[in-house]
Amino acid sequence: MLNTFADDYLERLAAPMFVAKPRVSGRLASFDGLLMEAVGLLLPVGTVCAVGSGKGAVEAEVIGFRNGRTLLMNLGGPAPLLPNAPVRPIGPPGEAEVGSALLGRVIDGAGKPIDGLGPIRGADHWPLGGKLQSPLDRGRVREPMDVGVRAINGLLTIGQGQRVGIMAGSGVGKSVLLGMIVRAAQADVVVIGLIGERSREVSDFLETKIHGAARQRSVVVAVPANHSPVLRIRGALRATAIAEAFRDEGKRVLLIMDSLTRVAHAGREIGLALGEPASARGYPPSAIAMLPSLIERAGTCVHSGGSITAIYTVLADGDDGNDPVVDSARSILDGHIVLSRALAERGVYPAIDVGPSVSRVMTDIAAKRHVHAARVLRRHLATYEENRDLVLMGAYRAGADPAIDAAIAAHGAVLEYIRQDADSIVSLDAAIEELTGVFADG
């Protein structure tokens, strides 16, 4: 009996049931509140590590290497760390939880739920950096998307799979316009990335913009401004990865990111911490180069038939339309909607400045009569704005120029077409009918 037990025990010990693995660990050599340097640690960029021990441990992400040391960026807040504190890897780089298990949930930049509804179960996984697609895997934008905003539906028609930027200075109404779009957009899933905004705006957006039925088809990734720059960038990547996974299932996805500028600001903080030279307006090259890789992940997929229609808000610092982030986004996106502070001051909301705004796919997805009517409205508005000072001073005499006379007569109708209450929804068909009914014969 004893021999049988001993033989069985020895056989189990000999079986490859347990494989010993070395425990990777390093030591903290430098820490200035944000950037850490560790020695004795070889890990790929993107790996999440625990720095310190016990209750004083914080999480940090590997962002680079310098002089044989591993550079990490703090993901948490202030930490009571001591020299030579242990640094241990706790998570592999580059995966996001995705799938229908996330619908109706609010998560942070690390993918942890912050809505108090418990853990997320049954989620799939998707690379945080996305899956590289061939340009031929991207389909054309062929179908319009109804966003419920009259001026956008009629004058700047958005297509399914288009990438659009909403560009404006602070306090001009970007968040209100986003709320109007989220409530009315004809999409299967809405993924919202609130990146670098005020914490108060996060709760306000959840309670007023996507409450009720809209919440059940939405996924919110919220990373406020007081979070680490690495978490802000991770939040933008995570929101895009979630949208990509739904597109891979063949769904029509609306991706909202507020704001792209805050993502660039986070990239600037990391780049400067790594010692990159500051170039245009203090932005290192890596901060601007990051934008195309993020924006290009949206679009249509010819294999699954799904699409990601992406709307990014771009903050024009000081209302400067030549800001590096604004200029770079404008060159990459398939259209941009410019909000005017002057219109907002006149009480015209949404304050869409039709002149500099453009949708690069509108001529492909709109009927000729619709496109003609939109051009007539634009012509009347441009003519009025060019001669506005003359008209207001009384220096223009009626009948001197038929084009100016027509612009003055149509100006009231133009402003009424642009103006819309924040809680009202105007369908695509209704917007086209109103536009062609007034301006198609111009």
Short mmCIF file of C-alpha atoms in Angstrom, two decimals:
data_model
loop_
_atom_site.label_atom_id
_atom_site.label_comp_id
_atom_site.label_asym_id
_atom_site.label_seq_id
_atom_site.Cartn_x
_atom_site.Cartn_y
_atom_site.Cartn_z
CA MET A 1 0.00 0.00 0.00
CA LEU A 2 2.79 2.39 0.94
CA ASN A 3 4.74 1.51 -2.21
CA THR A 4 1.67 2.19 -4.37
CA PHE A 5 1.17 5.60 -2.77
CA ALA A 6 4.86 6.47 -3.19
CA ASP A 7 4.87 5.44 -6.86
CA ASP A 8 1.73 7.49 -7.56
CA TYR A 9 3.16 10.50 -5.73
CA LEU A 10 6.43 10.31 -7.64
CA GLU A 11 4.60 10.01 -10.97
CA ARG A 12 2.60 13.15 -10.23
CA LEU A 13 5.76 15.02 -9.34
CA ALA A 14 7.35 13.92 -12.60
CA ALA A 15 4.35 15.05 -14.69
CA PRO A 16 4.69 18.51 -16.31
CA MET A 17 1.89 20.01 -14.20
CA PHE A 18 3.93 22.85 -12.84
CA VAL A 19 6.44 24.95 -14.74
CA ALA A 20 8.51 27.30 -12.66
CA LYS A 21 8.76 30.82 -14.05
CA PRO A 22 11.10 33.49 -12.82
CA ARG A 23 9.45 36.50 -11.22
CA VAL A 24 10.47 39.58 -13.15
CA SER A 25 11.21 42.54 -10.93
CA GLY A 26 13.23 45.73 -11.04
CA ARG A 27 14.01 48.69 -8.81
CA LEU A 28 12.89 52.32 -8.94
CA ALA A 29 15.88 54.56 -9.62
CA SER A 30 14.23 57.93 -10.28
CA PHE A 31 10.79 59.53 -9.89
CA ASP A 32 9.77 63.16 -10.40
CA GLY A 33 6.01 62.81 -9.82
CA LEU A 34 5.17 61.73 -13.37
CA LEU A 35 8.15 60.08 -15.08
CA MET A 36 9.84 57.07 -13.46
CA GLU A 37 13.09 55.29 -14.26
CA ALA A 38 13.61 51.65 -13.32
CA VAL A 39 16.72 49.46 -13.45
CA GLY A 40 17.01 45.70 -13.79
CA LEU A 41 13.83 45.48 -15.88
CA LEU A 42 13.44 44.56 -19.57
CA LEU A 43 9.80 44.92 -20.70
CA PRO A 44 8.11 45.95 -23.97
CA VAL A 45 6.60 49.40 -24.33
CA GLY A 46 2.99 49.45 -23.12
CA THR A 47 3.43 46.97 -20.26
CA VAL A 48 1.63 48.00 -17.07
CA CYS A 49 3.70 47.67 -13.88
CA ALA A 50 3.09 47.94 -10.16
CA VAL A 51 5.57 50.27 -8.47
CA GLY A 52 6.04 49.95 -4.70
CA SER A 53 4.41 47.50 -2.33
CA GLY A 54 1.36 47.31 -0.13
CA LYS A 55 -1.16 50.14 -0.05
CA GLY A 56 1.39 52.61 -1.36
CA ALA A 57 1.80 50.84 -4.73
CA VAL A 58 0.80 52.67 -7.90
CA GLU A 59 0.47 51.59 -11.51
CA ALA A 60 2.76 52.85 -14.26
CA GLU A 61 3.16 52.11 -17.96
CA VAL A 62 6.41 51.52 -19.83
CA ILE A 63 6.83 54.31 -22.40
CA GLY A 64 10.46 54.04 -23.47
CA PHE A 65 14.10 53.45 -22.60
CA ARG A 66 17.10 55.65 -21.88
CA ASN A 67 20.73 54.79 -21.03
CA GLY A 68 19.90 51.23 -20.07
CA ARG A 69 16.96 52.25 -17.88
CA THR A 70 13.26 51.59 -18.42
CA LEU A 71 11.07 54.71 -18.48
CA LEU A 72 7.57 54.52 -17.01
CA MET A 73 4.75 57.04 -16.73
CA ASN A 74 2.68 57.19 -13.56
CA LEU A 75 -0.95 56.14 -14.14
CA GLY A 76 -2.21 57.15 -10.71
CA GLY A 77 -1.89 60.12 -8.41
CA PRO A 78 0.75 61.11 -5.86
CA ALA A 79 2.48 58.10 -4.39
CA PRO A 80 4.62 57.68 -1.23
CA LEU A 81 7.39 55.89 -3.13
CA LEU A 82 10.92 55.38 -1.84
CA PRO A 83 14.17 54.85 -3.74
CA ASN A 84 14.72 51.24 -4.85
CA ALA A 85 10.99 50.47 -4.56
CA PRO A 86 10.13 47.21 -6.39
CA VAL A 87 8.79 47.44 -9.95
CA ARG A 88 6.86 44.39 -11.20
CA PRO A 89 4.91 43.81 -14.45
CA ILE A 90 1.22 43.11 -13.84
CA GLY A 91 -0.37 43.28 -17.30
CA PRO A 92 0.53 42.62 -20.93
CA PRO A 93 0.55 45.58 -23.34
CA GLY A 94 -2.16 46.41 -25.80
CA GLU A 95 -5.52 44.69 -25.19
CA ALA A 96 -8.98 46.15 -24.69
CA GLU A 97 -12.17 44.47 -23.51
CA VAL A 98 -14.82 44.79 -26.23
CA GLY A 99 -18.20 43.44 -27.22
CA SER A 100 -21.86 43.71 -26.26
CA ALA A 101 -21.02 43.21 -22.57
CA LEU A 102 -19.91 46.85 -22.52
CA LEU A 103 -23.20 48.32 -23.78
CA GLY A 104 -24.66 50.72 -21.24
CA ARG A 105 -21.43 50.81 -19.24
CA VAL A 106 -18.96 53.55 -18.32
CA ILE A 107 -15.26 52.66 -18.07
CA ASP A 108 -12.02 54.53 -17.49
CA GLY A 109 -8.83 54.61 -19.53
CA ALA A 110 -7.64 51.32 -18.04
CA GLY A 111 -10.91 49.57 -18.91
CA LYS A 112 -12.18 49.43 -15.32
CA PRO A 113 -15.92 50.12 -14.78
CA ILE A 114 -16.65 53.36 -12.91
CA ASP A 115 -20.46 53.29 -13.03
CA GLY A 116 -20.96 51.20 -9.89
CA LEU A 117 -22.66 48.37 -11.79
CA GLY A 118 -20.10 45.72 -10.95
CA PRO A 119 -17.48 44.00 -13.08
CA ILE A 120 -17.85 43.49 -16.82
CA ARG A 121 -18.28 39.80 -17.63
CA GLY A 122 -18.18 37.98 -20.95
CA ALA A 123 -16.22 40.61 -22.86
CA ASP A 124 -14.02 39.74 -25.83
CA HIS A 125 -10.58 41.23 -26.47
CA TRP A 126 -9.20 43.45 -29.23
CA PRO A 127 -5.72 44.97 -29.75
CA LEU A 128 -5.55 48.39 -28.17
CA GLY A 129 -3.65 49.73 -31.16
CA GLY A 130 -6.11 48.19 -33.63
CA LYS A 131 -5.53 45.84 -36.55
CA LEU A 132 -3.71 47.30 -39.53
CA GLN A 133 -5.96 47.40 -42.60
CA SER A 134 -5.07 47.63 -46.25
CA PRO A 135 -6.43 50.75 -48.00
CA LEU A 136 -8.36 48.39 -50.29
CA ASP A 137 -10.19 46.96 -47.27
CA ARG A 138 -11.83 50.34 -46.76
CA GLY A 139 -15.11 50.87 -48.54
CA ARG A 140 -16.37 54.13 -50.01
CA VAL A 141 -18.82 56.33 -48.18
CA ARG A 142 -22.07 55.80 -50.06
CA GLU A 143 -24.97 56.24 -47.63
CA PRO A 144 -25.92 59.36 -45.65
CA MET A 145 -26.30 59.29 -41.88
CA ASP A 146 -29.13 61.15 -40.18
CA VAL A 147 -27.73 63.11 -37.21
CA GLY A 148 -30.89 65.07 -36.36
CA VAL A 149 -29.30 68.52 -36.85
CA ARG A 150 -30.90 70.50 -39.69
CA ALA A 151 -27.82 72.47 -40.73
CA ILE A 152 -25.60 69.37 -40.83
CA ASN A 153 -28.16 67.14 -42.57
CA GLY A 154 -28.91 69.77 -45.20
CA LEU A 155 -25.66 71.67 -45.76
CA LEU A 156 -22.91 69.33 -44.50
CA THR A 157 -24.43 65.90 -45.05
CA ILE A 158 -22.45 63.22 -43.22
CA GLY A 159 -22.05 59.72 -44.65
CA GLN A 160 -21.74 56.40 -42.83
CA GLY A 161 -18.03 55.79 -42.37
CA GLN A 162 -17.01 59.45 -42.63
CA ARG A 163 -14.56 61.15 -40.22
CA VAL A 164 -15.63 64.67 -39.25
CA GLY A 165 -14.17 67.29 -36.94
CA ILE A 166 -16.12 69.88 -34.95
CA MET A 167 -13.70 72.79 -34.60
CA ALA A 168 -14.24 75.71 -32.25
CA GLY A 169 -12.84 77.66 -29.34
CA SER A 170 -13.93 77.05 -25.79
CA GLY A 171 -17.52 77.76 -24.78
CA VAL A 172 -19.03 77.94 -28.28
CA GLY A 173 -21.31 74.90 -27.98
CA LYS A 174 -19.35 71.79 -29.03
CA SER A 175 -20.72 69.59 -26.24
CA VAL A 176 -24.32 70.70 -26.83
CA LEU A 177 -24.00 69.91 -30.54
CA LEU A 178 -22.55 66.49 -29.69
CA GLY A 179 -25.50 65.81 -27.42
CA MET A 180 -27.93 66.64 -30.23
CA ILE A 181 -26.10 64.25 -32.55
CA VAL A 182 -25.91 61.40 -30.03
CA ARG A 183 -29.64 61.51 -29.27
CA ALA A 184 -30.73 61.43 -32.91
CA ALA A 185 -27.99 59.55 -34.81
CA GLN A 186 -29.16 56.50 -36.73
CA ALA A 187 -26.51 54.06 -35.53
CA ASP A 188 -26.53 50.58 -34.00
CA VAL A 189 -23.91 51.44 -31.36
CA VAL A 190 -22.57 54.74 -30.03
CA VAL A 191 -19.07 54.78 -28.51
CA ILE A 192 -18.22 57.99 -26.66
CA GLY A 193 -14.73 58.92 -25.55
CA LEU A 194 -14.68 61.82 -23.06
CA ILE A 195 -10.96 62.47 -23.03
CA GLY A 196 -9.34 65.22 -20.97
CA GLU A 197 -12.54 67.11 -20.18
CA ARG A 198 -13.73 68.37 -16.80
CA SER A 199 -15.09 65.76 -14.39
CA ARG A 200 -18.31 67.75 -14.04
CA GLU A 201 -18.88 67.53 -17.79
CA VAL A 202 -18.63 63.73 -17.68
CA SER A 203 -21.53 63.32 -15.25
CA ASP A 204 -23.47 66.09 -17.00
CA PHE A 205 -23.04 64.38 -20.38
CA LEU A 206 -24.22 61.05 -18.99
CA GLU A 207 -27.31 62.49 -17.29
CA THR A 208 -28.47 64.93 -19.97
CA LYS A 209 -27.13 63.72 -23.33
CA ILE A 210 -27.36 59.91 -23.29
CA HIS A 211 -30.00 59.09 -20.70
CA GLY A 212 -32.78 56.57 -21.26
CA ALA A 213 -32.79 54.39 -24.38
CA ALA A 214 -29.68 56.05 -25.81
CA ARG A 215 -27.67 54.82 -22.82
CA GLN A 216 -28.43 51.16 -23.57
CA ARG A 217 -26.75 51.31 -26.99
CA SER A 218 -23.80 53.37 -25.81
CA VAL A 219 -20.36 52.69 -24.37
CA VAL A 220 -18.64 55.57 -22.58
CA VAL A 221 -14.89 55.81 -21.96
CA ALA A 222 -14.32 58.66 -19.52
CA VAL A 223 -10.83 59.95 -18.68
CA PRO A 224 -11.03 63.43 -17.09
CA ALA A 225 -8.31 66.07 -17.31
CA ASN A 226 -6.82 65.27 -13.90
CA HIS A 227 -5.84 61.75 -14.99
CA SER A 228 -2.41 60.72 -16.23
CA PRO A 229 -1.55 61.63 -19.85
CA VAL A 230 -0.92 57.93 -20.54
CA LEU A 231 -4.44 57.10 -19.36
CA ARG A 232 -5.85 59.86 -21.59
CA ILE A 233 -4.16 58.38 -24.64
CA ARG A 234 -5.18 54.88 -23.57
CA GLY A 235 -8.77 56.11 -23.28
CA ALA A 236 -8.75 57.35 -26.88
CA LEU A 237 -7.20 54.09 -28.10
CA ARG A 238 -9.67 52.04 -26.04
CA ALA A 239 -12.72 53.88 -27.39
CA THR A 240 -11.48 53.36 -30.95
CA ALA A 241 -10.75 49.67 -30.31
CA ILE A 242 -14.27 49.13 -28.93
CA ALA A 243 -15.72 50.78 -32.05
CA GLU A 244 -13.52 48.61 -34.30
CA ALA A 245 -14.76 45.42 -32.66
CA PHE A 246 -18.40 46.40 -33.21
CA ARG A 247 -17.61 47.30 -36.83
CA ASP A 248 -16.05 43.87 -37.26
CA GLU A 249 -19.47 42.43 -36.31
CA GLY A 250 -21.03 44.35 -39.21
CA LYS A 251 -22.64 47.09 -37.12
CA ARG A 252 -22.99 50.80 -37.88
CA VAL A 253 -21.01 52.54 -35.16
CA LEU A 254 -20.95 56.22 -34.25
CA LEU A 255 -17.69 57.14 -32.52
CA ILE A 256 -17.68 60.43 -30.61
CA MET A 257 -14.40 61.72 -29.21
CA ASP A 258 -14.32 64.86 -27.09
CA SER A 259 -11.69 66.01 -27.59
CA LEU A 260 -8.91 65.22 -30.06
CA THR A 261 -6.96 68.23 -28.83
CA ARG A 262 -6.75 66.82 -25.29
CA VAL A 263 -5.29 63.63 -26.75
CA ALA A 264 -2.63 65.73 -28.48
CA HIS A 265 -2.00 67.58 -25.21
CA ALA A 266 -1.39 64.23 -23.49
CA GLY A 267 1.02 63.25 -26.24
CA ARG A 268 2.80 66.58 -25.78
CA GLU A 269 3.26 65.92 -22.04
CA ILE A 270 4.74 62.49 -22.70
CA GLY A 271 6.95 63.68 -25.54
CA LEU A 272 8.40 66.55 -23.54
CA ALA A 273 8.97 64.24 -20.55
CA LEU A 274 10.96 61.93 -22.84
CA GLY A 275 13.12 64.84 -23.97
CA GLU A 276 11.69 65.40 -27.46
CA PRO A 277 12.32 68.86 -28.90
CA ALA A 278 9.28 71.15 -28.96
CA SER A 279 8.36 72.36 -32.43
CA ALA A 280 5.14 74.08 -33.52
CA ARG A 281 3.41 75.77 -30.55
CA GLY A 282 5.29 73.54 -28.12
CA TYR A 283 4.09 70.25 -29.65
CA PRO A 284 6.83 67.63 -30.18
CA PRO A 285 6.66 65.74 -33.50
CA SER A 286 5.28 62.56 -31.86
CA ALA A 287 2.18 64.35 -30.53
CA ILE A 288 1.07 65.47 -34.00
CA ALA A 289 2.18 62.22 -35.68
CA MET A 290 -0.09 60.27 -33.31
CA LEU A 291 -3.28 61.84 -34.73
CA PRO A 292 -3.31 60.14 -38.18
CA SER A 293 -2.81 56.68 -36.66
CA LEU A 294 -5.84 57.29 -34.42
CA ILE A 295 -8.15 58.90 -37.00
CA GLU A 296 -7.36 56.44 -39.81
CA ARG A 297 -8.76 53.56 -37.78
CA ALA A 298 -12.31 54.81 -38.40
CA GLY A 299 -14.16 54.24 -41.67
CA THR A 300 -16.02 51.46 -43.47
CA CYS A 301 -14.96 47.82 -43.83
CA VAL A 302 -15.67 46.01 -47.11
CA HIS A 303 -15.43 42.56 -45.48
CA SER A 304 -17.84 42.92 -42.55
CA GLY A 305 -20.06 45.62 -44.09
CA GLY A 306 -19.84 47.61 -40.86
CA SER A 307 -18.75 51.21 -40.49
CA ILE A 308 -17.37 53.67 -37.95
CA THR A 309 -18.64 57.19 -38.43
CA ALA A 310 -16.29 59.26 -36.29
CA ILE A 311 -16.90 62.78 -34.98
CA TYR A 312 -13.98 64.43 -33.20
CA THR A 313 -14.12 67.75 -31.41
CA VAL A 314 -11.03 69.89 -31.98
CA LEU A 315 -10.39 72.79 -29.61
CA ALA A 316 -8.94 75.80 -31.41
CA ASP A 317 -6.82 77.43 -28.71
CA GLY A 318 -7.54 81.15 -28.75
CA ASP A 319 -10.00 80.63 -31.65
CA ASP A 320 -6.94 80.13 -33.87
CA GLY A 321 -7.84 78.15 -36.98
CA ASN A 322 -4.14 77.65 -37.73
CA ASP A 323 -3.39 75.86 -34.47
CA PRO A 324 -1.17 72.80 -35.24
CA VAL A 325 -3.77 70.29 -34.01
CA VAL A 326 -6.59 72.02 -35.93
CA ASP A 327 -4.50 72.23 -39.09
CA SER A 328 -3.36 68.61 -38.86
CA ALA A 329 -6.87 67.28 -38.15
CA ARG A 330 -8.34 69.31 -41.02
CA SER A 331 -5.89 67.71 -43.46
CA ILE A 332 -6.71 64.15 -42.31
CA LEU A 333 -10.47 64.26 -41.75
CA ASP A 334 -13.15 63.86 -44.42
CA GLY A 335 -14.82 67.11 -43.42
CA HIS A 336 -14.99 69.69 -40.68
CA ILE A 337 -17.71 71.73 -39.00
CA VAL A 338 -16.54 75.13 -37.76
CA LEU A 339 -18.42 76.80 -34.91
CA SER A 340 -18.36 80.60 -34.86
CA ARG A 341 -18.12 82.64 -31.67
CA ALA A 342 -19.67 85.59 -33.53
CA LEU A 343 -22.80 83.56 -34.35
CA ALA A 344 -22.99 82.32 -30.76
CA GLU A 345 -22.86 85.91 -29.53
CA ARG A 346 -25.81 86.72 -31.81
CA GLY A 347 -27.80 83.86 -30.25
CA VAL A 348 -27.61 81.52 -33.26
CA TYR A 349 -27.28 77.94 -31.97
CA PRO A 350 -25.85 75.63 -33.10
CA ALA A 351 -23.32 78.29 -34.12
CA ILE A 352 -22.26 76.53 -37.34
CA ASP A 353 -20.22 78.78 -39.62
CA VAL A 354 -21.37 77.38 -42.95
CA GLY A 355 -18.74 79.19 -45.06
CA PRO A 356 -15.53 77.49 -43.85
CA SER A 357 -17.31 74.22 -43.01
CA VAL A 358 -17.25 71.40 -45.56
CA SER A 359 -18.23 67.76 -46.00
CA ARG A 360 -15.92 66.14 -48.54
CA VAL A 361 -18.31 63.28 -49.32
CA MET A 362 -21.57 65.25 -49.64
CA THR A 363 -21.51 65.29 -53.44
CA ASP A 364 -21.22 61.48 -53.44
CA ILE A 365 -24.17 60.79 -51.15
CA ALA A 366 -26.62 63.65 -51.87
CA ALA A 367 -28.96 64.19 -54.82
CA LYS A 368 -28.08 66.91 -57.36
CA ARG A 369 -31.11 69.03 -56.41
CA HIS A 370 -30.05 68.87 -52.75
CA VAL A 371 -26.44 69.85 -53.54
CA HIS A 372 -27.61 72.73 -55.74
CA ALA A 373 -29.88 74.12 -53.02
CA ALA A 374 -27.04 73.94 -50.47
CA ARG A 375 -24.76 75.88 -52.83
CA VAL A 376 -27.42 78.55 -53.33
CA LEU A 377 -27.74 79.03 -49.57
CA ARG A 378 -23.96 79.23 -49.22
CA ARG A 379 -23.78 81.82 -52.00
CA HIS A 380 -26.44 84.02 -50.39
CA LEU A 381 -24.72 83.77 -46.99
CA ALA A 382 -21.27 84.59 -48.41
CA THR A 383 -22.61 87.57 -50.36
CA TYR A 384 -24.37 88.95 -47.29
CA GLU A 385 -21.31 88.55 -45.04
CA GLU A 386 -19.09 90.30 -47.62
CA ASN A 387 -21.41 93.31 -47.71
CA ARG A 388 -22.68 93.19 -44.12
CA ASP A 389 -20.95 96.40 -43.05
CA LEU A 390 -22.33 98.34 -46.03
CA VAL A 391 -25.86 97.13 -45.34
CA LEU A 392 -25.71 97.90 -41.60
CA MET A 393 -24.32 101.41 -42.23
CA GLY A 394 -27.01 102.12 -44.80
CA ALA A 395 -24.40 102.71 -47.51
CA TYR A 396 -25.94 100.14 -49.85
CA ARG A 397 -28.81 101.27 -52.05
CA ALA A 398 -31.41 98.64 -52.92
CA GLY A 399 -31.38 97.68 -56.59
CA ALA A 400 -27.69 98.41 -57.15
CA ASP A 401 -26.75 94.71 -57.24
CA PRO A 402 -29.29 91.88 -57.74
CA ALA A 403 -27.04 89.38 -55.97
CA ILE A 404 -26.84 91.54 -52.84
CA ASP A 405 -30.58 92.18 -52.97
CA ALA A 406 -31.24 88.42 -53.12
CA ALA A 407 -28.80 87.77 -50.25
CA ILE A 408 -30.47 90.41 -48.06
CA ALA A 409 -33.91 89.00 -48.81
CA ALA A 410 -32.81 85.44 -48.04
CA HIS A 411 -30.73 86.20 -44.94
CA GLY A 412 -33.56 85.72 -42.47
CA ALA A 413 -34.42 82.34 -44.02
CA VAL A 414 -30.75 81.31 -43.91
CA LEU A 415 -30.42 82.03 -40.18
CA GLU A 416 -33.70 80.27 -39.42
CA TYR A 417 -32.47 77.22 -41.31
CA ILE A 418 -29.23 77.10 -39.29
CA ARG A 419 -30.87 77.83 -35.91
CA GLN A 420 -32.28 74.84 -33.98
CA ASP A 421 -33.27 74.20 -30.36
CA ALA A 422 -31.00 71.82 -28.47
CA ASP A 423 -33.86 69.45 -27.61
CA SER A 424 -35.40 69.27 -31.09
CA ILE A 425 -34.64 66.72 -33.81
CA VAL A 426 -34.91 67.44 -37.55
CA SER A 427 -34.68 64.34 -39.72
CA LEU A 428 -32.57 64.13 -42.86
CA ASP A 429 -35.61 64.04 -45.15
CA ALA A 430 -37.19 67.04 -43.42
CA ALA A 431 -33.95 69.03 -43.62
CA ILE A 432 -33.60 68.31 -47.35
CA GLU A 433 -37.25 69.18 -48.00
CA GLU A 434 -36.96 72.53 -46.20
CA LEU A 435 -33.73 73.37 -48.00
CA THR A 436 -34.89 72.49 -51.52
CA GLY A 437 -38.29 74.08 -50.94
CA VAL A 438 -36.72 77.51 -50.34
CA PHE A 439 -33.38 77.52 -52.20
CA ALA A 440 -33.60 74.96 -55.00
CA ASP A 441 -34.76 77.55 -57.57
CA GLY A 442 -32.11 80.14 -56.70
#
